[in-house]
mmCIF file of C-alpha atoms in Angstrom:
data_model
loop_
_atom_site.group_PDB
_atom_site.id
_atom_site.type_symbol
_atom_site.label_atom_id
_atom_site.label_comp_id
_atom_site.label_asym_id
_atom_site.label_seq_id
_atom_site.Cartn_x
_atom_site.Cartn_y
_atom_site.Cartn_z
ATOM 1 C CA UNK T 1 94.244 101.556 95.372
ATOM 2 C CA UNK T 2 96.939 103.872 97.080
ATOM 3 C CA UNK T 3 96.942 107.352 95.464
ATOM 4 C CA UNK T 4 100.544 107.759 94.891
ATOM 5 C CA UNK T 5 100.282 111.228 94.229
ATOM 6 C CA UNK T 6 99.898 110.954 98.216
ATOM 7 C CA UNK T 7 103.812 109.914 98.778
ATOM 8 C CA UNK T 8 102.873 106.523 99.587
ATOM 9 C CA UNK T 9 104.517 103.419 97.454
ATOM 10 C CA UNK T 10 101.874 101.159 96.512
ATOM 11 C CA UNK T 11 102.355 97.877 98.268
ATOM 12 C CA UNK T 12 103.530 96.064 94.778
ATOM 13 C CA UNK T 13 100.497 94.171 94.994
ATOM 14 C CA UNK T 14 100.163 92.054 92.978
ATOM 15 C CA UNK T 15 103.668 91.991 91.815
ATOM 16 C CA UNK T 16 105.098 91.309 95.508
ATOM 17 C CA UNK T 17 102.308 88.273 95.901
ATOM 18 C CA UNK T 18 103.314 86.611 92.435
ATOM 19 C CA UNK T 19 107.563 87.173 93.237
ATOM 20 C CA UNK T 20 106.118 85.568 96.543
ATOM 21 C CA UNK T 21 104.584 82.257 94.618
ATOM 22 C CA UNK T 22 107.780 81.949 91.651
ATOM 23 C CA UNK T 23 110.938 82.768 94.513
ATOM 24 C CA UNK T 24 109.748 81.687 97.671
ATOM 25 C CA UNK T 25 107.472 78.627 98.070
ATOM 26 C CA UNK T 26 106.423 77.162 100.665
ATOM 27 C CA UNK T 27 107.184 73.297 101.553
ATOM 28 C CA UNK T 28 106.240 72.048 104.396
ATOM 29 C CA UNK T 29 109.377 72.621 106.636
ATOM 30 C CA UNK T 30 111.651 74.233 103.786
ATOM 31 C CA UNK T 31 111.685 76.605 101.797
ATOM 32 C CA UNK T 32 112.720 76.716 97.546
ATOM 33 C CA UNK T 33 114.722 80.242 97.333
ATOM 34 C CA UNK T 34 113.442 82.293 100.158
ATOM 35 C CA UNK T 35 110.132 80.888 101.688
ATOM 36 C CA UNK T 36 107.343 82.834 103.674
ATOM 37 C CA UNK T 37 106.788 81.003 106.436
ATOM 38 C CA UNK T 38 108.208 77.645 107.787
ATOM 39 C CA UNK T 39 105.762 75.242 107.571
ATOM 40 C CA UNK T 40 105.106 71.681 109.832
ATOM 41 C CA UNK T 41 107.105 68.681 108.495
ATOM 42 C CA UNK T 42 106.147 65.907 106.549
ATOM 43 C CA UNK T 43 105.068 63.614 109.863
ATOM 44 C CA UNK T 44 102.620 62.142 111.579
ATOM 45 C CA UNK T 45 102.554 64.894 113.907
ATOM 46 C CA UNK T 46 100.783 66.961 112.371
ATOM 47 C CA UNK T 47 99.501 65.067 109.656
ATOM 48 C CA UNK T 48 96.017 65.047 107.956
ATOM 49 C CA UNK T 49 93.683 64.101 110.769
ATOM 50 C CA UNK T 50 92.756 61.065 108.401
ATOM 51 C CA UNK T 51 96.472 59.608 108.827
ATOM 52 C CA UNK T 52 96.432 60.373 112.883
ATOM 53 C CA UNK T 53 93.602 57.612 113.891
ATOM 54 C CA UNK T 54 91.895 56.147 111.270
ATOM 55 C CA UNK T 55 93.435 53.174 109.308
ATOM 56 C CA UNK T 56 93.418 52.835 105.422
ATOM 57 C CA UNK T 57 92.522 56.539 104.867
ATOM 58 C CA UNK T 58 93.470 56.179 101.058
ATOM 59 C CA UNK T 59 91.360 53.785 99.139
ATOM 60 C CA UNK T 60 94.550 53.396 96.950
ATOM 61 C CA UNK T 61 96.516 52.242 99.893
ATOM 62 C CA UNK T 62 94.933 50.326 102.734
ATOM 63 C CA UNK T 63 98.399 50.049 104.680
ATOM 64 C CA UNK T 64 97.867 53.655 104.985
ATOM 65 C CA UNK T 65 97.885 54.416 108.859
ATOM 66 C CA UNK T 66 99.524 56.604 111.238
ATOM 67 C CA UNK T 67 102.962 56.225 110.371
ATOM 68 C CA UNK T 68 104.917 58.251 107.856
ATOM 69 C CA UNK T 69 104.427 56.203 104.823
ATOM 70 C CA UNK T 70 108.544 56.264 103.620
ATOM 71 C CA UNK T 71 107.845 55.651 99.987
ATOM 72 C CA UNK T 72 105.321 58.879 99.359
ATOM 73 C CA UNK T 73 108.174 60.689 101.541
ATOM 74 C CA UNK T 74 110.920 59.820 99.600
ATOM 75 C CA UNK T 75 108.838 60.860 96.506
ATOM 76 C CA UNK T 76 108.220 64.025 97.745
ATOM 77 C CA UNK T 77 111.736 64.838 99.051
ATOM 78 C CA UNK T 78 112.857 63.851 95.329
ATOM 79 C CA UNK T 79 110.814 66.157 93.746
ATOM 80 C CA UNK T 80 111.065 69.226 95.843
ATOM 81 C CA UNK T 81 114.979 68.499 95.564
ATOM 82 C CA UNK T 82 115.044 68.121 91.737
ATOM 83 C CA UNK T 83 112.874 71.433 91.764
ATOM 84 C CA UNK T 84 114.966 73.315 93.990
ATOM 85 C CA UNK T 85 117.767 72.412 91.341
ATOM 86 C CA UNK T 86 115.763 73.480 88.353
ATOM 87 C CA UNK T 87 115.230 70.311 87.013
ATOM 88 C CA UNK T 88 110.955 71.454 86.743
ATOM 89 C CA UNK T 89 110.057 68.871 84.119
ATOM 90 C CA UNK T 90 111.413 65.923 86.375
ATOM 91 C CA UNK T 91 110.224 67.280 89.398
ATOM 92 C CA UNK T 92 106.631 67.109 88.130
ATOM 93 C CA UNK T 93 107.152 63.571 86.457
ATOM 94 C CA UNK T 94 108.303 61.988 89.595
ATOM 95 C CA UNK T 95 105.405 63.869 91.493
ATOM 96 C CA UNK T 96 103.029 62.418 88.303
ATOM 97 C CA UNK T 97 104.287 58.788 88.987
ATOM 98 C CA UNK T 98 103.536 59.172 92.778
ATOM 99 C CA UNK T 99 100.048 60.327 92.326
ATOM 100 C CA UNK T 100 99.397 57.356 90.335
ATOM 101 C CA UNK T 101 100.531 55.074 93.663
ATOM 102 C CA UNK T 102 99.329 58.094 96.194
ATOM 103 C CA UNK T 103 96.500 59.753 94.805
ATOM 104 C CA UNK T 104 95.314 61.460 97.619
ATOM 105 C CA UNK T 105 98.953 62.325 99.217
ATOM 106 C CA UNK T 106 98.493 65.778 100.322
ATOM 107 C CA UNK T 107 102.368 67.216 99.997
ATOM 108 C CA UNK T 108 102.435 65.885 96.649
ATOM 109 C CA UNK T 109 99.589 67.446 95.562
ATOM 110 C CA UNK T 110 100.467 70.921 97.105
ATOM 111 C CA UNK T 111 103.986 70.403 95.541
ATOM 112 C CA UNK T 112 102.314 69.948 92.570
ATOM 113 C CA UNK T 113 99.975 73.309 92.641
ATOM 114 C CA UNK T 114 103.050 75.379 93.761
ATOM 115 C CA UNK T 115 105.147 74.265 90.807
ATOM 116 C CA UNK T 116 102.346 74.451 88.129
ATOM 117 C CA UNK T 117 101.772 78.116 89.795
ATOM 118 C CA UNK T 118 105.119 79.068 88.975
ATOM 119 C CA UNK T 119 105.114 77.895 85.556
ATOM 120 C CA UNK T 120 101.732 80.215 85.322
ATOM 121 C CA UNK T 121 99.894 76.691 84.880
ATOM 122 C CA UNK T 122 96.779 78.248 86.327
ATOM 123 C CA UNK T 123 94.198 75.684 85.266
ATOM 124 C CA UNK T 124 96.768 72.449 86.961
ATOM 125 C CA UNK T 125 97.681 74.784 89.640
ATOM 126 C CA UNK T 126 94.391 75.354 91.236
ATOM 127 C CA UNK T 127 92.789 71.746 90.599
ATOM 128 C CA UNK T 128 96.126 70.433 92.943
ATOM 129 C CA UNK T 129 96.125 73.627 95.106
ATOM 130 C CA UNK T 130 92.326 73.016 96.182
ATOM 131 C CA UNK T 131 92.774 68.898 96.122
ATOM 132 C CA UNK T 132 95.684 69.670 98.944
ATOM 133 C CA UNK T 133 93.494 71.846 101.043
ATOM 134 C CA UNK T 134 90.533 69.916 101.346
ATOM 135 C CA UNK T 135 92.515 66.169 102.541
ATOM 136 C CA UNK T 136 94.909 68.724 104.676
ATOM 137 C CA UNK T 137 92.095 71.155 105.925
ATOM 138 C CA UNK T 138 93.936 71.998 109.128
ATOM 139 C CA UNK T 139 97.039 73.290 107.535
ATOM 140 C CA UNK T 140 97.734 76.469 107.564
ATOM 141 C CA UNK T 141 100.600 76.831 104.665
ATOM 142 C CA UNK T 142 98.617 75.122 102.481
ATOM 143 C CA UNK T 143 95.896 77.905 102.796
ATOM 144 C CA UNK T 144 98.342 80.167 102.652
ATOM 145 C CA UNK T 145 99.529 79.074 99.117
ATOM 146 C CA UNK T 146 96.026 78.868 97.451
ATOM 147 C CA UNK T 147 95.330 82.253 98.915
ATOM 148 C CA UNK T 148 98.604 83.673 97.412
ATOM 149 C CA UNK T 149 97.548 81.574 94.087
ATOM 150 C CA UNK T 150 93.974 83.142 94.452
ATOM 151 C CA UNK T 151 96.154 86.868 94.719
ATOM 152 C CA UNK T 152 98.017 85.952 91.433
ATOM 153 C CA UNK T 153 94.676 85.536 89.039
ATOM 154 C CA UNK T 154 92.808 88.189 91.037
ATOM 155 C CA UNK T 155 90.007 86.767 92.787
ATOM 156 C CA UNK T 156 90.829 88.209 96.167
ATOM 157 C CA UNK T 157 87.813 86.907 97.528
ATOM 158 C CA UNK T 158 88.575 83.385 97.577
ATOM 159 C CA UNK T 159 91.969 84.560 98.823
ATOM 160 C CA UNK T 160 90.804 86.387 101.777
ATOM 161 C CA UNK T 161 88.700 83.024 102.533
ATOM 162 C CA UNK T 162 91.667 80.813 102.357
ATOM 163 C CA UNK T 163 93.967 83.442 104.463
ATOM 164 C CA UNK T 164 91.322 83.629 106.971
ATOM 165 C CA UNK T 165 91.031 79.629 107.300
ATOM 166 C CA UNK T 166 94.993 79.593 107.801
ATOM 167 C CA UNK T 167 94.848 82.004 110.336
ATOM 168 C CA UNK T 168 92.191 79.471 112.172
ATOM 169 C CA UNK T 169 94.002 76.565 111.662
ATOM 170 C CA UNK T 170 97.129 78.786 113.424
ATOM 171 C CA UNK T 171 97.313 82.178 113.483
ATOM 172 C CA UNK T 172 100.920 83.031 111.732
ATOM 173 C CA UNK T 173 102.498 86.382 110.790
ATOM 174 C CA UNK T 174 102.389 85.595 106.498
ATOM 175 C CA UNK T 175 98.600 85.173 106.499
ATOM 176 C CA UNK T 176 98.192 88.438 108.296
ATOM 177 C CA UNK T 177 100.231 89.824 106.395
ATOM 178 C CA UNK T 178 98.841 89.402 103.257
ATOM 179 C CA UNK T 179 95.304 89.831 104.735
ATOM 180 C CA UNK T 180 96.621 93.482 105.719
ATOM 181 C CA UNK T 181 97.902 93.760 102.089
ATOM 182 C CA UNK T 182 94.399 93.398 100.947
ATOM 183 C CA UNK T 183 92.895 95.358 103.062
ATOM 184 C CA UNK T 184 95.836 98.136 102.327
ATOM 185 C CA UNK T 185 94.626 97.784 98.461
ATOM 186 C CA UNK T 186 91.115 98.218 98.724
ATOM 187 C CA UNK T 187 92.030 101.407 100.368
ATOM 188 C CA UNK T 188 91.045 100.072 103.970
ATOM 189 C CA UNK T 189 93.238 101.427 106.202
ATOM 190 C CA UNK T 190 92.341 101.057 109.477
ATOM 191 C CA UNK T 191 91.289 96.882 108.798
ATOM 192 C CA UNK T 192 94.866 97.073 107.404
ATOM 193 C CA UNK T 193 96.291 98.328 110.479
ATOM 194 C CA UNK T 194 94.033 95.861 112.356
ATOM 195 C CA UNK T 195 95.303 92.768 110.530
ATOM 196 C CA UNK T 196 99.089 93.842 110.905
ATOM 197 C CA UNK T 197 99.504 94.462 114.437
ATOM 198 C CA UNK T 198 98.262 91.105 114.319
ATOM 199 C CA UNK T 199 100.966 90.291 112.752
ATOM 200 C CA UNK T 200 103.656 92.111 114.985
ATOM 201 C CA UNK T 201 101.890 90.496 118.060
ATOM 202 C CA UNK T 202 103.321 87.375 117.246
ATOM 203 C CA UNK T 203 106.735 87.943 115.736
ATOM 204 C CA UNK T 204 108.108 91.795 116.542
ATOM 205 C CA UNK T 205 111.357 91.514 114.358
ATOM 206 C CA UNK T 206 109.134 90.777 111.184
ATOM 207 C CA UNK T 207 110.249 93.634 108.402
ATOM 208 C CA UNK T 208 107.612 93.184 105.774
ATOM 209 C CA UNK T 209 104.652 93.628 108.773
ATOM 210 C CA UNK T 210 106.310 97.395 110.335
ATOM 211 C CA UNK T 211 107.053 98.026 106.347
ATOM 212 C CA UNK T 212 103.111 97.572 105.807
ATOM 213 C CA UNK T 213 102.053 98.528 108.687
ATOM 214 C CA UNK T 214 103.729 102.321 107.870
ATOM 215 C CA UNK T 215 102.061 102.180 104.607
ATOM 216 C CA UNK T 216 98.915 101.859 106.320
ATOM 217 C CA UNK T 217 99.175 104.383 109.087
ATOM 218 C CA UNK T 218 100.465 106.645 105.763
ATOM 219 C CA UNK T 219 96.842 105.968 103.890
ATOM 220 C CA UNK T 220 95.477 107.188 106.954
ATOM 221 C CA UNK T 221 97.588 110.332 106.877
ATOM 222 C CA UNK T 222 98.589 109.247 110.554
ATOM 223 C CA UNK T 223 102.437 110.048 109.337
ATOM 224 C CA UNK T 224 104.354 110.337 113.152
ATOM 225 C CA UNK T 225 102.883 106.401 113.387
ATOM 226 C CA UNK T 226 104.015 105.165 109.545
ATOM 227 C CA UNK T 227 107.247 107.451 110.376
ATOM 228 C CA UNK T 228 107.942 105.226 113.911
ATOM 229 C CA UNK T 229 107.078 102.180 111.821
ATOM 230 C CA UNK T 230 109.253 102.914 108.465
ATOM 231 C CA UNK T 231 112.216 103.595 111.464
ATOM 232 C CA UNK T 232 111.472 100.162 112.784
ATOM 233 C CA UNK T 233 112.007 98.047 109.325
ATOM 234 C CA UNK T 234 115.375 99.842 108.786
ATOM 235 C CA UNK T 235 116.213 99.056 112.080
ATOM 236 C CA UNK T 236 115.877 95.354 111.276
ATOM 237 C CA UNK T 237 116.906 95.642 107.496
ATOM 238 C CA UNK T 238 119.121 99.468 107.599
ATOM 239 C CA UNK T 239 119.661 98.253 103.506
ATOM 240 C CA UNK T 240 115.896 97.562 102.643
ATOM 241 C CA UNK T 241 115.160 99.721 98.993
ATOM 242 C CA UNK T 242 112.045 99.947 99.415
ATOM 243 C CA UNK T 243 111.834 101.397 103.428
ATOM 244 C CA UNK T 244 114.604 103.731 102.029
ATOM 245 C CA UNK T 245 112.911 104.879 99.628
ATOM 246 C CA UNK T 246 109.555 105.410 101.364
ATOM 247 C CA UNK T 247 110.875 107.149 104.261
ATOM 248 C CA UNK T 248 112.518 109.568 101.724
ATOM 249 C CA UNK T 249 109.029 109.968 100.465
ATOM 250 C CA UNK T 250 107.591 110.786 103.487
ATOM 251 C CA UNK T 251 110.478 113.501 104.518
ATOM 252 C CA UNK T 252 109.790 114.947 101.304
ATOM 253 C CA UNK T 253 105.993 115.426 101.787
ATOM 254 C CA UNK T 254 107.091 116.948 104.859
ATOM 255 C CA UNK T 255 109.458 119.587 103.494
ATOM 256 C CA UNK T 256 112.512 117.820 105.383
ATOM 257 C CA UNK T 257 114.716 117.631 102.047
ATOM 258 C CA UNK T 258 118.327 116.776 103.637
ATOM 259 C CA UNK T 259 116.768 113.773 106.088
ATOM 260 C CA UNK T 260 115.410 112.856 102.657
ATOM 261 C CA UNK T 261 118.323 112.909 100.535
ATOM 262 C CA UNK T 262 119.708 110.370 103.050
ATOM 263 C CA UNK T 263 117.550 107.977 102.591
ATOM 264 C CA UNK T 264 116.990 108.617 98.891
ATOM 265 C CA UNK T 265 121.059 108.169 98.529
ATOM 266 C CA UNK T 266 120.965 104.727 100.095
ATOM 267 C CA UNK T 267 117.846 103.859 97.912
ATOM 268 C CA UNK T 268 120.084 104.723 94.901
ATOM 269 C CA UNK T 269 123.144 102.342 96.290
ATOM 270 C CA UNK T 270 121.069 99.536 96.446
ATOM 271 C CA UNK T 271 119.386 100.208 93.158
ATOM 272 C CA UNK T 272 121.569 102.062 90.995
ATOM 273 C CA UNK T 273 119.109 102.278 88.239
ATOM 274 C CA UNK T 274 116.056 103.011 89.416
ATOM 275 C CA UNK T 275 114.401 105.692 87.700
ATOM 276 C CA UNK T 276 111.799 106.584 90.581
ATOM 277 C CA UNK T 277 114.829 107.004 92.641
ATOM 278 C CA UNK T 278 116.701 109.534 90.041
ATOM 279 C CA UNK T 279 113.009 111.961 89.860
ATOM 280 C CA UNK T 280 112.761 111.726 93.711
ATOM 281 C CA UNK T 281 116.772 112.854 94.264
ATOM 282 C CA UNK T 282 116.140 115.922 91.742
ATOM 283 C CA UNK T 283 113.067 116.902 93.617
ATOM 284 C CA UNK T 284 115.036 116.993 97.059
ATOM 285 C CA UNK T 285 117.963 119.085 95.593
ATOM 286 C CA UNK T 286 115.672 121.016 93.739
ATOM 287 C CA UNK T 287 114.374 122.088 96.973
ATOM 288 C CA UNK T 288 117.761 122.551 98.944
ATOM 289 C CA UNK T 289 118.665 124.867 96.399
ATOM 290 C CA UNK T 290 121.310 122.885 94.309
ATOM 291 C CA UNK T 291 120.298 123.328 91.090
ATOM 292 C CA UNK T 292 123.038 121.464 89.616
ATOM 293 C CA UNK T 293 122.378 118.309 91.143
ATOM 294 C CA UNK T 294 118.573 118.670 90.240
ATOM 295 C CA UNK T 295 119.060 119.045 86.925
ATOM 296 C CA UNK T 296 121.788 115.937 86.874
ATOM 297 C CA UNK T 297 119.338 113.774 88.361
ATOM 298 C CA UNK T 298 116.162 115.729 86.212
ATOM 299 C CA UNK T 299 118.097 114.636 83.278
ATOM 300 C CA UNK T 300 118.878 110.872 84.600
ATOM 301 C CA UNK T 301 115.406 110.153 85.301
ATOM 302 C CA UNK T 302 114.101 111.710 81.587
ATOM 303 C CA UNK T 303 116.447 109.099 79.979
ATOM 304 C CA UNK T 304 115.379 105.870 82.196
ATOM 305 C CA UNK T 305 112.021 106.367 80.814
#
């Protein structure tokens, strides 16, 4: 792990990967709350390569072939709509019901995982996570989501695997991502760099990768590089806590107190009670010399604990 006694915030692993799996799923072309990535549509497109040439793929169902079957569509769209409006326990009986006509439907299935996942079903989740994945093997968001899964319970092994298959089936900015995340964890540094600018090469406006990609430049003590990348994110996101907050870090490491009581003030609009923030602001005025502040803030941060 990160030594935070280094200035560097930890990569809120596993928190971030969890908020990832409850906030922002991923379903196939849209998103419930704020997705990672946007994945390929419900078509025959870019279907399972069963449903592209081969007749009858589904025992269940030998109509199956390579047109969109409407009625497993329309189930789907049902349930990731009821879901998106809360209604969990309907979602997953109308996605129950379909299974029992389209057992081997990959969306449902994967719809399935994700919501179980949320509800911290770990057991249901994996069984329809893994189910999805091997009739869809080609699809990258699907690999995604059982490696994010895999994250949650802590077997980053299997995680890495499934990450690593996504990025076969189509290399895409999330999977690197989270591969760099990792790599950032397990305290390797330069793999973590590696995996990021992977990242960056194929989208250059993407926060979270120059946000991580600082971090791991910083656990390298390479600070002009994590400084240029921190300088980057705000760029794209000037209110971002959490690149606010770490470059204040870093300007406080390096004895510049007033560039970090810039950032640290913005950190402190965004999150008005956040206690790191109030420990971090007495530290910088402690060190410009205004000892009233420090001890406003010293006191602030004593009572948030």
């Amino acid at each position: 792990m990160l030594d935070p006694d280094e200035g560097v915030v930890r990569p809120r692993f596993p928190n971030l990967i969890i908020g990832c799996v409850v906030a922002g799923l991923v379903l196939l072309g849209r998103t419930v709350s704020s997705g990672l990535v946007a994945g390929p549509q419900r078509d025959a497109t870019y279907g399972p390569p069963e449903t592209r040439s081969t007749p009858g793929r589904m025992s269940a169902h030998p109509q199956q072939n390579s047109e969109l079957l409407p009625e497993a569509d329309h189930i789907f769209r049902q349930a990731a709509e009821d879901y998106r409006a809360g209604r969990i326990a309907q979602a997953l009986a109308g996605l129950k019901e379909g299974l029992k006509a389209y057992p081997d439907d990959p969306p449902m299935l994967h719809l399935a995982g994700l919501i179980h996942s949320s509800l911290g079903e770990n057991q249901a989740a994996q069984l329809y996570l893994e189910r999805a994945v091997k009739l869809w093997p080609d699809h990258p968001v699907y690999w995604i989501n059982l490696g994010i899964f895999y994250m949650r319970i802590s077997r980053i092994a299997e995680a890495e695997k499934s990450l690593r298959r996504s990025v076969a089936a189509s290399p895409n900015p999330t999977a690197y991502n989270l591969l760099g995340l990792i790599r950032l964890d397990r305290n390797a540094g330069e793999e973590a760099v590696d995996f990021l600018k992977k990242s960056l090469d194929l989208t250059r406006d993407d926060v979270r990768s120059w946000y991580y990609l600082g971090l791991a430049h910083q656990s390298l003590a390479q600070n002009d590089s994590a400084l240029s990348c921190y300088q980057e994110a705000l760029r794209l996101a000037p209110r971002d806590f959490y690149t606010n907050l770490q470059l204040a870090k870093l300007f406080l490491k390096r004895g510049q107190r007033q560039d970090a009581l810039r950032y640290l003030k913005m950190a402190q609009e965004l999150r008005p009670d956040e206690p790191e923030t109030f420990r971090l602001l007495s530290e910088a005025y402690l060190g410009t010399g205004d000892m009233e502040s420090a001890l406003t803030w010293g006191r602030r941060a004593a009572q948030a604990r």
